[in-house]
Coordinates of C-alpha atoms in Angstrom, one line a residue:
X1 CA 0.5 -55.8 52.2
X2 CA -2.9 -54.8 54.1
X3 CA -5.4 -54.1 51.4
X4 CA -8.4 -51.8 52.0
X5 CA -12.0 -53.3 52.4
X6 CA -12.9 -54.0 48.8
X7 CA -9.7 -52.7 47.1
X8 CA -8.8 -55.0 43.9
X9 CA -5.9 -57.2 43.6
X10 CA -3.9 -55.3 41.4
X11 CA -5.7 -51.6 42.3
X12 CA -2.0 -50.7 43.4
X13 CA -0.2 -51.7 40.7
X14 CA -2.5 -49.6 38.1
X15 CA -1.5 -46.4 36.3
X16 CA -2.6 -43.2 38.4
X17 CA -5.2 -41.3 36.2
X18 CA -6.5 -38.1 36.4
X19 CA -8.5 -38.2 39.1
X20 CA -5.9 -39.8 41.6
X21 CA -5.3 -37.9 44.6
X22 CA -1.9 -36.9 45.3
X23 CA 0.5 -38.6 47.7
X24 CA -1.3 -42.0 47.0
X25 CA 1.4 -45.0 46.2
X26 CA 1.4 -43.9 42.5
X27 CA 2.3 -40.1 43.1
X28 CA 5.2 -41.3 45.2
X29 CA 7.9 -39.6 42.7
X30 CA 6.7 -36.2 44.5
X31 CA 8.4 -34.8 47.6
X32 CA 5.9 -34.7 50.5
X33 CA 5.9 -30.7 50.0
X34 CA 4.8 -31.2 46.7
X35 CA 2.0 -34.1 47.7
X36 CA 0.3 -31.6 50.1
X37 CA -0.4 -29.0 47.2
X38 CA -3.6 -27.8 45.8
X39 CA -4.2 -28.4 42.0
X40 CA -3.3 -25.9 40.0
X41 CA -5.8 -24.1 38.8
X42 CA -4.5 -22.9 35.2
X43 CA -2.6 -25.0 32.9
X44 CA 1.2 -25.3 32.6
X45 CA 1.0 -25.3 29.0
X46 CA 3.2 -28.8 28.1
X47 CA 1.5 -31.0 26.1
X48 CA 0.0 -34.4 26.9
X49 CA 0.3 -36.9 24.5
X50 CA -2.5 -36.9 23.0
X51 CA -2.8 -37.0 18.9
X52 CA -4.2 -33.4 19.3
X53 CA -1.5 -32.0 21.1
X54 CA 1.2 -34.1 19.4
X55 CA 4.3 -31.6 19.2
X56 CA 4.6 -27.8 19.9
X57 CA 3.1 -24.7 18.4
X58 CA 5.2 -22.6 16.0
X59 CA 6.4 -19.3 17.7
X60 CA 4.6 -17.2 15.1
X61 CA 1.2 -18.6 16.3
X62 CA 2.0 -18.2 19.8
X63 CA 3.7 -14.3 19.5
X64 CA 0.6 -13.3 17.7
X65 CA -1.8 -15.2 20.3
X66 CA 0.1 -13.6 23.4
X67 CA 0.2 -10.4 21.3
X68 CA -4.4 -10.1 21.0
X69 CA -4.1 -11.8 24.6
X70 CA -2.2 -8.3 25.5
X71 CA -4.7 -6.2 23.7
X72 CA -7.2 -7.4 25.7
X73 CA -6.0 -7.3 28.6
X74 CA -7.9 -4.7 31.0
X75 CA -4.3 -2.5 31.7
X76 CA -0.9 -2.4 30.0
X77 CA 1.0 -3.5 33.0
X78 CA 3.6 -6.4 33.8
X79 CA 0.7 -7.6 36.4
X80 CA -2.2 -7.5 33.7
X81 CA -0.1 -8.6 31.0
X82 CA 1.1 -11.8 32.7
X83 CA -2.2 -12.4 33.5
X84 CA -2.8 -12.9 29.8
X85 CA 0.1 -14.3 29.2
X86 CA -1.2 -17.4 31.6
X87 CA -4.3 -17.7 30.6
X88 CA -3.3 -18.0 26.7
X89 CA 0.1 -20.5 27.3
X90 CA -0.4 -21.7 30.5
X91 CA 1.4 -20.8 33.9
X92 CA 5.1 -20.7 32.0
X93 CA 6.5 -18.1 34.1
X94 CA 9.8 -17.3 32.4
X95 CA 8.5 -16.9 29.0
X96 CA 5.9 -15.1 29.4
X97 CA 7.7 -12.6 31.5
X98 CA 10.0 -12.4 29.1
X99 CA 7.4 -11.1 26.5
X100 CA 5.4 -9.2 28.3
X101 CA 9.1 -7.1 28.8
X102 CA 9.4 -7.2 25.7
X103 CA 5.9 -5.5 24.7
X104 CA 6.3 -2.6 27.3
X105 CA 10.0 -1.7 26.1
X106 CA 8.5 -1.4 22.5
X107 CA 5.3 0.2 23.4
X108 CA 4.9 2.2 26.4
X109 CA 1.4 2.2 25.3
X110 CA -1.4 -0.5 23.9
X111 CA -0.7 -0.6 20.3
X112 CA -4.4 -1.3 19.8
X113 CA -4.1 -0.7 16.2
X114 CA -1.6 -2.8 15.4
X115 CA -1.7 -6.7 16.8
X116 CA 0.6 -8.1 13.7
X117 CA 2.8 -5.3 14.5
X118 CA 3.1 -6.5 18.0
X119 CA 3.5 -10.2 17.2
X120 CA 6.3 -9.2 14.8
X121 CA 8.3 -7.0 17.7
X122 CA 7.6 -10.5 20.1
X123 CA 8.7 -12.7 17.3
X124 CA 11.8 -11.1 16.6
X125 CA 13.0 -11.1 20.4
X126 CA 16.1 -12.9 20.9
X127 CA 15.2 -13.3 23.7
X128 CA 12.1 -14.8 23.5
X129 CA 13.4 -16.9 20.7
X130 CA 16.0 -18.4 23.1
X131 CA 13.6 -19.7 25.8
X132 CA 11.2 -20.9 22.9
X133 CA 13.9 -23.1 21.7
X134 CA 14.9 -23.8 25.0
X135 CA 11.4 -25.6 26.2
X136 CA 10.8 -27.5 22.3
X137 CA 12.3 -30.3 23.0
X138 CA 11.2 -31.3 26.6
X139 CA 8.3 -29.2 27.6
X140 CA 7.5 -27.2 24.4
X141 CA 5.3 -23.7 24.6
X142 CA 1.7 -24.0 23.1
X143 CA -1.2 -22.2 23.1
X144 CA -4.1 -23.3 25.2
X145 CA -6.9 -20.3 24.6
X146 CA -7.1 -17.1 22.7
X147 CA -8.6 -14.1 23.7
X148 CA -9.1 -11.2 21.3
X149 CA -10.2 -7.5 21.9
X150 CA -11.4 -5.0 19.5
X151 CA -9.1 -2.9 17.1
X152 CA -9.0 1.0 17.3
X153 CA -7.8 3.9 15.1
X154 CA -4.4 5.1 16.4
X155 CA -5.0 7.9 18.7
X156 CA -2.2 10.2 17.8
X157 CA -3.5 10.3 13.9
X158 CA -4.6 14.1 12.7
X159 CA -6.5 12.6 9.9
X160 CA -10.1 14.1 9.7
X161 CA -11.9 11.9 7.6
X162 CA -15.1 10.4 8.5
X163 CA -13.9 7.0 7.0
X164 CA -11.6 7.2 9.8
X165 CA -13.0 4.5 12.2
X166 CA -12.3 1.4 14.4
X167 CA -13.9 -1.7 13.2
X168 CA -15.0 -3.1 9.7
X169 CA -18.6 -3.0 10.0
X170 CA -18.3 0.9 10.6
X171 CA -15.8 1.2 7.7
X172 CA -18.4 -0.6 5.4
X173 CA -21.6 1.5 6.7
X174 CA -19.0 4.5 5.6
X175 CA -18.5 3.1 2.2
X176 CA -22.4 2.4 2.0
X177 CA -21.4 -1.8 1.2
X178 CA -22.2 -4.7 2.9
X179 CA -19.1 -6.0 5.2
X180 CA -19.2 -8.8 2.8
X181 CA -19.5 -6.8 -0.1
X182 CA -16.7 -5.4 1.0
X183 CA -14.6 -8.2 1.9
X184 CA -15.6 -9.1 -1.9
X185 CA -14.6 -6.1 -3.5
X186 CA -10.9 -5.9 -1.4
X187 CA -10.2 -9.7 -3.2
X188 CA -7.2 -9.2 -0.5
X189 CA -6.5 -13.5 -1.3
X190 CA -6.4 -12.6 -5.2
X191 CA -9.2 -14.9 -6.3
X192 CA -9.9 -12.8 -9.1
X193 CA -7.0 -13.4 -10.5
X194 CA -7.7 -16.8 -11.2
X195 CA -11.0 -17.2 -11.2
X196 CA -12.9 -17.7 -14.6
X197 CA -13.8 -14.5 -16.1
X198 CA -17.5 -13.4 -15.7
X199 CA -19.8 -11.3 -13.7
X200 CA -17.6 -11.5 -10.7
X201 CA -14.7 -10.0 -11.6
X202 CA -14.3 -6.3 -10.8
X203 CA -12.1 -4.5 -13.3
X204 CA -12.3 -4.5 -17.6
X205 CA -9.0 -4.2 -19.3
X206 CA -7.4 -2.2 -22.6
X207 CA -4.1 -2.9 -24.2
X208 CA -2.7 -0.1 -25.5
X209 CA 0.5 -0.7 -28.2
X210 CA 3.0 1.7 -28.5
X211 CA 5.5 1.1 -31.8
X212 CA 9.2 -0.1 -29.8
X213 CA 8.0 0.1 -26.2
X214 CA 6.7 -2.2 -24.0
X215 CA 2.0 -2.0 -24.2
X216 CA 0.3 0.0 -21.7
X217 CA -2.7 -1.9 -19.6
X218 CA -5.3 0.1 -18.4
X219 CA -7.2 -1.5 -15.4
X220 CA -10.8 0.4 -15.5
X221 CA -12.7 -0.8 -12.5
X222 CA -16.2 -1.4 -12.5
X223 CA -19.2 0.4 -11.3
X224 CA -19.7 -0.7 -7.5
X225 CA -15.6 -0.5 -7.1
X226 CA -15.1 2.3 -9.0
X227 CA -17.5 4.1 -6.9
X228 CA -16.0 2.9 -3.2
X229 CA -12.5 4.1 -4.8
X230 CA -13.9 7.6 -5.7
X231 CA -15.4 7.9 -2.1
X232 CA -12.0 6.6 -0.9
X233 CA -10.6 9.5 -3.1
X234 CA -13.0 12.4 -2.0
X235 CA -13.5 11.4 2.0
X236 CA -9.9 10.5 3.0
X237 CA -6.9 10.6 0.2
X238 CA -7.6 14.1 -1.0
X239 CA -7.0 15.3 2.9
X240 CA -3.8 13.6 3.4
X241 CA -0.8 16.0 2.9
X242 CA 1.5 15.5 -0.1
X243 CA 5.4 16.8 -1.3
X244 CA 5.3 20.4 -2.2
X245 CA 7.2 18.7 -5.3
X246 CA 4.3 17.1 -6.1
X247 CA 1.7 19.1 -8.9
X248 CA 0.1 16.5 -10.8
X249 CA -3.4 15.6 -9.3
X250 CA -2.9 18.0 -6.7
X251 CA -5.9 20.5 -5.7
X252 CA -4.6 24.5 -6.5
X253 CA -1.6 22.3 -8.5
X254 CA -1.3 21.5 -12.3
X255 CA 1.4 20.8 -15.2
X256 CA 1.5 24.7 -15.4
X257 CA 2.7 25.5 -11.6
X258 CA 4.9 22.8 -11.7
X259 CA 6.7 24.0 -15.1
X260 CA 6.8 27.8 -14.1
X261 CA 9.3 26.9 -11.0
X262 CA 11.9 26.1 -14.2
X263 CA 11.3 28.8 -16.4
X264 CA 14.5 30.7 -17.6
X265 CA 16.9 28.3 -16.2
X266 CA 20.4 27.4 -17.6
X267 CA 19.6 23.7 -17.7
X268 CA 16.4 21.9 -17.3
X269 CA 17.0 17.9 -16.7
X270 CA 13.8 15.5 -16.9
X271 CA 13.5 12.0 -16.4
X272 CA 10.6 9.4 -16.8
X273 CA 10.0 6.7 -13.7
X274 CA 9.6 3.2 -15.9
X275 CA 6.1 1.7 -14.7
X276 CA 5.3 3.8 -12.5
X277 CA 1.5 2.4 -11.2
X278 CA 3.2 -1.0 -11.5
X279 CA 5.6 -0.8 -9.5
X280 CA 3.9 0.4 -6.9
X281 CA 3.2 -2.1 -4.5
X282 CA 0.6 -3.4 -1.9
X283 CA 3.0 -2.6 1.1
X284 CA 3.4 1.0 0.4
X285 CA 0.0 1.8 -0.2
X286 CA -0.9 -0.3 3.3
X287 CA 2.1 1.7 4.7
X288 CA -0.1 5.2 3.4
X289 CA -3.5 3.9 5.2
X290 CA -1.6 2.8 8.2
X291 CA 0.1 6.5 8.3
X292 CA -3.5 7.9 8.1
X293 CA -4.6 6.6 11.5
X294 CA -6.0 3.0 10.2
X295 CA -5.9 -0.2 12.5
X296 CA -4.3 -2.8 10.6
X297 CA -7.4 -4.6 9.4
X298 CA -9.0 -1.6 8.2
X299 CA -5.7 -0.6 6.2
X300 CA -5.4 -3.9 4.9
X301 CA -8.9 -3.7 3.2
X302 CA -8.6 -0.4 2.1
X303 CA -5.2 -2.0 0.0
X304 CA -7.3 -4.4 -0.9
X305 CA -9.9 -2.0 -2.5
X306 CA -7.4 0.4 -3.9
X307 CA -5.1 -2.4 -5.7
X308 CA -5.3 -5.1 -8.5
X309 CA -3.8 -8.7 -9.2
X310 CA -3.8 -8.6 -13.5
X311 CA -5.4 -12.1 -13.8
X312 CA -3.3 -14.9 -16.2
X313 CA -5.3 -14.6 -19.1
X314 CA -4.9 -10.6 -19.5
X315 CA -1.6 -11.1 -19.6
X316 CA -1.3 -13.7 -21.8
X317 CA -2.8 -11.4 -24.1
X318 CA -0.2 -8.3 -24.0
X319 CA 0.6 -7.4 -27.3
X320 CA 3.8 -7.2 -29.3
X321 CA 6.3 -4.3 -28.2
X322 CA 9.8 -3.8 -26.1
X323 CA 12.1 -6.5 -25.4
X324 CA 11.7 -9.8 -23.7
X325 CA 13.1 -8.4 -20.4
X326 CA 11.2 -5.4 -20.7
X327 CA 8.2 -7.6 -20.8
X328 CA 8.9 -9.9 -18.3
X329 CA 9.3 -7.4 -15.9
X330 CA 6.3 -5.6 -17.2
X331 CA 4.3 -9.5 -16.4
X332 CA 5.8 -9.5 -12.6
X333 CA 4.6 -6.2 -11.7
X334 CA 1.2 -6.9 -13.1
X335 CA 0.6 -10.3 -11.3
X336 CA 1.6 -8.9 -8.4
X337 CA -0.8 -6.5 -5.8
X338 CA -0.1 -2.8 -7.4
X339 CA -1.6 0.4 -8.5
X340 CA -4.0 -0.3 -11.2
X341 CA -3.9 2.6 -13.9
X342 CA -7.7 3.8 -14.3
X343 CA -8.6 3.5 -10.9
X344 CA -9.8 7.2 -9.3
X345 CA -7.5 6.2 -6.3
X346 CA -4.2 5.5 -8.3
X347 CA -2.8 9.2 -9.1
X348 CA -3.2 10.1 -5.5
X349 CA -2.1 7.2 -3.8
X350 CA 1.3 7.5 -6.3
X351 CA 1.6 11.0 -4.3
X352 CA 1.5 9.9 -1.3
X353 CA 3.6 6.7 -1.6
X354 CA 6.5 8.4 -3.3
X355 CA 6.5 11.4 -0.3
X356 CA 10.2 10.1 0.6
X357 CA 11.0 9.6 -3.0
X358 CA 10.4 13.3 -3.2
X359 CA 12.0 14.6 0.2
X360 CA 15.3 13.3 -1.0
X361 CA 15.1 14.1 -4.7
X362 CA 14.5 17.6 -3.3
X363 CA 17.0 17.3 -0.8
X364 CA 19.3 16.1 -3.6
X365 CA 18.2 19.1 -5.6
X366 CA 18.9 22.1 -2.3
X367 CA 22.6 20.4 -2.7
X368 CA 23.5 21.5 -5.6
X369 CA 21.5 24.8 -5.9
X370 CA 18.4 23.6 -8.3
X371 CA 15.0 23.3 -8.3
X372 CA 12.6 19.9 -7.8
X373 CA 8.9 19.2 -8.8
X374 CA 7.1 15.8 -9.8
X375 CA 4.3 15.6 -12.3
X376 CA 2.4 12.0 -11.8
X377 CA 6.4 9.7 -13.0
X378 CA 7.8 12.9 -14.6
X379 CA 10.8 14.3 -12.8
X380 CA 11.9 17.6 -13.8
X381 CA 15.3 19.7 -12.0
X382 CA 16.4 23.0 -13.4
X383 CA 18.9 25.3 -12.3
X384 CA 21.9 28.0 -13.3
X385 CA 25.7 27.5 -14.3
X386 CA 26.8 25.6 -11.6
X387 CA 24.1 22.6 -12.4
X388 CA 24.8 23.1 -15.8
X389 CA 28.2 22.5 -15.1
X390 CA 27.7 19.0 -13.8
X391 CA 23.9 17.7 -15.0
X392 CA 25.3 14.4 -16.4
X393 CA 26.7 13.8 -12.5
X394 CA 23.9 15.2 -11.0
X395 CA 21.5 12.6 -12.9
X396 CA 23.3 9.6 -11.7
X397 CA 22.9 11.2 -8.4
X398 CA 19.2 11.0 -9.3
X399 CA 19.2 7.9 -10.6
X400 CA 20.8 6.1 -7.9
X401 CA 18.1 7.7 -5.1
X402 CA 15.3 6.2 -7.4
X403 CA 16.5 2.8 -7.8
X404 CA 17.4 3.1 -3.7
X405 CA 13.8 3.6 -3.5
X406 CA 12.9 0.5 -5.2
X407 CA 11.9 2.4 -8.4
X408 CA 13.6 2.6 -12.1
X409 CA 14.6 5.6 -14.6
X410 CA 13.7 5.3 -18.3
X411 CA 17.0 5.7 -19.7
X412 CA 15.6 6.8 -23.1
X413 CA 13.7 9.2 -21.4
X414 CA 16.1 10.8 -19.6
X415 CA 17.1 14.5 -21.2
X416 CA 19.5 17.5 -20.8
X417 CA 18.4 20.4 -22.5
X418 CA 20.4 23.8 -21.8
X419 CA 19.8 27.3 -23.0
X420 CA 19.6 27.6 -26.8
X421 CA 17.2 24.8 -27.3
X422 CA 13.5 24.4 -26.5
X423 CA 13.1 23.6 -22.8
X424 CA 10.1 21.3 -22.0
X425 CA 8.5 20.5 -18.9
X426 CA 5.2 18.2 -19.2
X427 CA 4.6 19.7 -22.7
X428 CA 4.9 23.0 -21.0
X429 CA 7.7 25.5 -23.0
X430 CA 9.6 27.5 -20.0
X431 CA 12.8 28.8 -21.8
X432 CA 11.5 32.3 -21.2
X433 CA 7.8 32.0 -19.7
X434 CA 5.4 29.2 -19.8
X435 CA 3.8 28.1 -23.3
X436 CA 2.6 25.5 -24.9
X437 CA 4.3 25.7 -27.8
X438 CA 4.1 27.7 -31.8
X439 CA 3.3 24.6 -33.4
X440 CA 0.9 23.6 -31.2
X441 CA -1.0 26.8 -31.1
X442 CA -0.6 26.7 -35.3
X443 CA -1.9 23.3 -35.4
X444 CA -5.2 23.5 -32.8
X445 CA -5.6 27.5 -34.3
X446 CA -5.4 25.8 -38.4
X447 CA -8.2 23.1 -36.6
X448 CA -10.5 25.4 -35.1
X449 CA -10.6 27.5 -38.2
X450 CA -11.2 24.5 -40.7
X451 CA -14.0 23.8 -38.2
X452 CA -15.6 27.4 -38.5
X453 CA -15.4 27.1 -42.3
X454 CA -16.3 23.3 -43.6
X455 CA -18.0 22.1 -40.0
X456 CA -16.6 20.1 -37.3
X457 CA -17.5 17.1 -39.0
X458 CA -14.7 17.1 -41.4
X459 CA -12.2 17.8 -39.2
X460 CA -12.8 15.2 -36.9
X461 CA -10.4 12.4 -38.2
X462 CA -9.6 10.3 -35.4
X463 CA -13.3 9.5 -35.2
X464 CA -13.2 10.7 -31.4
X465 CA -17.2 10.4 -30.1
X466 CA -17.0 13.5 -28.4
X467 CA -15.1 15.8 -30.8
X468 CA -16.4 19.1 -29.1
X469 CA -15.1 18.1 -25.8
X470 CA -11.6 17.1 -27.2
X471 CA -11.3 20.6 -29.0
X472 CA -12.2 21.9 -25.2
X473 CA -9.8 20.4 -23.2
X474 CA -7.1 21.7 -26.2
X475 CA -7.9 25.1 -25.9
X476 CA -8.2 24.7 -22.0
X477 CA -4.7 23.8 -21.5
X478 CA -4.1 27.0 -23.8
X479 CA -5.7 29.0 -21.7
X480 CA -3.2 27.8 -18.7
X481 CA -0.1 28.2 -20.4
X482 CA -0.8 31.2 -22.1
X483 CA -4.0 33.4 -21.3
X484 CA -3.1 35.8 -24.1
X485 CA -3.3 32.9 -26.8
X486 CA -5.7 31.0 -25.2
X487 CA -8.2 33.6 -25.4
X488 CA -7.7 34.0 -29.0
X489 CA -8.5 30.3 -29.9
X490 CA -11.8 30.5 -27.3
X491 CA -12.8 32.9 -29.5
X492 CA -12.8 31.0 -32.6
X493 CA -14.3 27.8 -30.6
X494 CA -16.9 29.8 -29.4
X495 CA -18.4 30.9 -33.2
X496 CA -18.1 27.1 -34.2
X497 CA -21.5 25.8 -35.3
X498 CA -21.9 22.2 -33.2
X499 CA -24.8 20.2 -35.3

């Protein structure tokens, strides 16, 4: 065979490499067509051999890199989008076709608020699963670059709040933190929860026992996180709409509204949810900030901020009350991402989260002619003869919604009470009109008068630190549920002498 003027012996029996042209005698496996093309100039996306590149990428790496590849891209069109779609897995024509469909017949715009969201809707394609699987074993689908463009708010939102924004660095110039400070005070891996205790840490803790129930934790969170959740509270919560059901925590709303919608009915029915802040989980308050308008980052810090991970040795700690199960459960809903009880943020939150709770307890209430309202976990229905009738019915009715809606009824707290016998709602008396109850009033009324006569000082018994304020807030609720009496006891705080 002729050889070429300085051509080796064995030149043509070498393995091409790279920089080989094409149709030389090692490229002969290629049709001549195929010899006369011009490289490619994007990758195919298979893999070469190499220890990097060893195997394929998982499908939930590539959906979510096509997905912020989409994002980016400068139009939401099957044009634009494939584009994208070649530049982040190579030129692999049918798969990326096959999710870019995919992305317009779920979104017939950008959802540039949600990129997880849109890996998720790719992810879960049949179709695209098919072709994935398809290519894994000879030429598997991997991603070659990553492009990512910026979140935004969703634009349909009617949220007007000025914590409303698009990126972290505004949401933590809002919240007057650092963007690591904030990253810091969402904890959204849990390192709290393990780490030693000390100056880090962001919430102090009180066990309270209660004699055959399970304890009570209350999670009080610490000065810089207390105040982001009370501008959290004030700026953006406080404007989102709520259940008419709901009255506790509610501006205009209090135990005293909520009772008077059951005053002089044949049957008032009560029940207690079991855990309430607890069981309220990290999704459903995300799901409340995602509602509001909030790209997916930004909702995930805020649920960050506004929940809690009970570290080990807290629990460790819980003292004696309820039954083992009772307590176990009472551990899992703790270690877990939920609604910390002390935190400004909690009661409102609890509101919002249980807004479908609420539509269908009411909607379960319209059915069979009674009336609906919500006070923080307490459930109260009233209603005439035909309710009456049937309560014991309608409450496994009520019962079954909550546990459909992932919650739990206290079973010892759960009460019937017709006409004849004191009807409660919240510690509100409605049997004819809203009180607070004769023993109450004789009780606080037999207090303020010791006062007047031997000084609050004696009277004082539980050692409260702020006796006058407690004596306050008694005759305040009082004044609510009954002006006429109310008034009356003002009138003896009033001539107290306060040293």
């Amino acid at each position: 065979m002729a050889r070429f003027r300085g051509e080796a012996d064995d030149a043509r029996r070498a393995p091409s490499s790279p920089g080989s042209p094409r149709g030389t005698q090692n490229d002969q496996q290629h049709t001549p067509r195929e010899a006369r093309r011009a490289s490619r100039a994007r990758p195919h996306g298979r893999i070469d051999g190499s220890p990097r590149n060893r195997g394929h990428t998982p499908l939930a790496v590539v959906a979510q890199a096509l997905a912020d590849a989409f994002l980016a891209a400068p139009e939401w069109t099957i044009p634009a989008l494939d584009e994208a779609g070649f530049a982040t897995v190579g030129v692999v024509r049918p798969f990326v076709r096959v999710t870019v469909v995919t992305a317009l017949e779920a979104y017939p715009r950008p959802p540039r608020d949600a990129p997880r969201q849109l890996a998720a809707v790719i992810l879960r394609s049949p179709r695209v699963v098919d072709l994935f699987e398809a290519r894994a074993a000879t030429n598997p689908v991997r991603v070659v670059s990553r492009s990512v463009g910026p979140v935004e708010a969703r634009a349909d939102h009617e949220t007007a709040s000025r914590l409303l924004v698009d990126t972290v660095p505004a949401l933590a110039r809002e919240l007057d933190l650092t963007v690591g400070r904030l990253l810091w005070l969402a904890d959204t891996r849990g390192w709290n929860r393990t780490a030693a205790e000390g100056p880090l840490h962001h919430y102090r803790y009180e066990w309270l026992a209660r004699p055959g129930r399970t304890p009570r934790l209350l999670e009080k969170p610490l000065h810089r996180l207390k105040t982001t959740q009370r501008t959290i509270l004030d700026d953006l919560l406080t404007a989102l709409p709520v259940h008419d059901a709901a009255h506790g925590f509610v501006t205009g709303r209090s135990a005293v509204t909520g009772a008077a919608l059951h005053v002089g009915q044949d049957v008032v029915i009560s029940a207690d949810l079991t855990s309430f802040f607890p069981s309220v989980r990290a999704g459903s308050v995300y799901g409340v900030f995602r509602d509001a308008g909030f790209a997916e980052p930004l909702a995930h810090l805020l649920t960050g901020v506004c929940t809690h991970r009970v570290p080990v040795g807290i629990l460790s700690a819980m003292p004696p009350g309820g039954s083992p199960d009772e307590r176990f459960a009472l551990r899992q809903r703790l270690s877990a991402a939920h609604l910390p009880q002390g935190a400004p943020t909690s009661a409102a939150l609890g509101n919002l989260v249980l807004r479908h709770l609420d539509a269908r307890l009411a909607g379960w209430a319209k059915s069979a002619g009674s009336v609906y309202s919500r006070y923080a976990d307490d459930l109260t229905f009233s209603g005439g003869a035909s309710l009456a009738s049937r309560a014991d019915a309608f409450a496994r009715g009520v019962d079954r919604i909550v546990a459909d809606q992932g919650y739990a009824l206290n079973p010892q707290k759960t009460r019937v009470r017709r006409q004849g016998v004191r009807q409660s709602v919240t510690g509100v008396v409605v049997n004819e009109r809203t009180s607070a109850g004769r023993r109450e009033y004789d009780l606080l009324k037999a207090t303020l008068h010791n006062c007047l006569r031997d000084g609050p000082a004696r009277q004082n018994r539980g050692g409260r630190p702020d006796f006058r304020a407690h004596l306050a807030g008694r005759v305040g609720w009082f004044e609510q549920c009954n002006p006429e009496r109310g008034a009356r006891l003002r009138s003896l705080f009033e001539q107290i002498a306060w040293a």
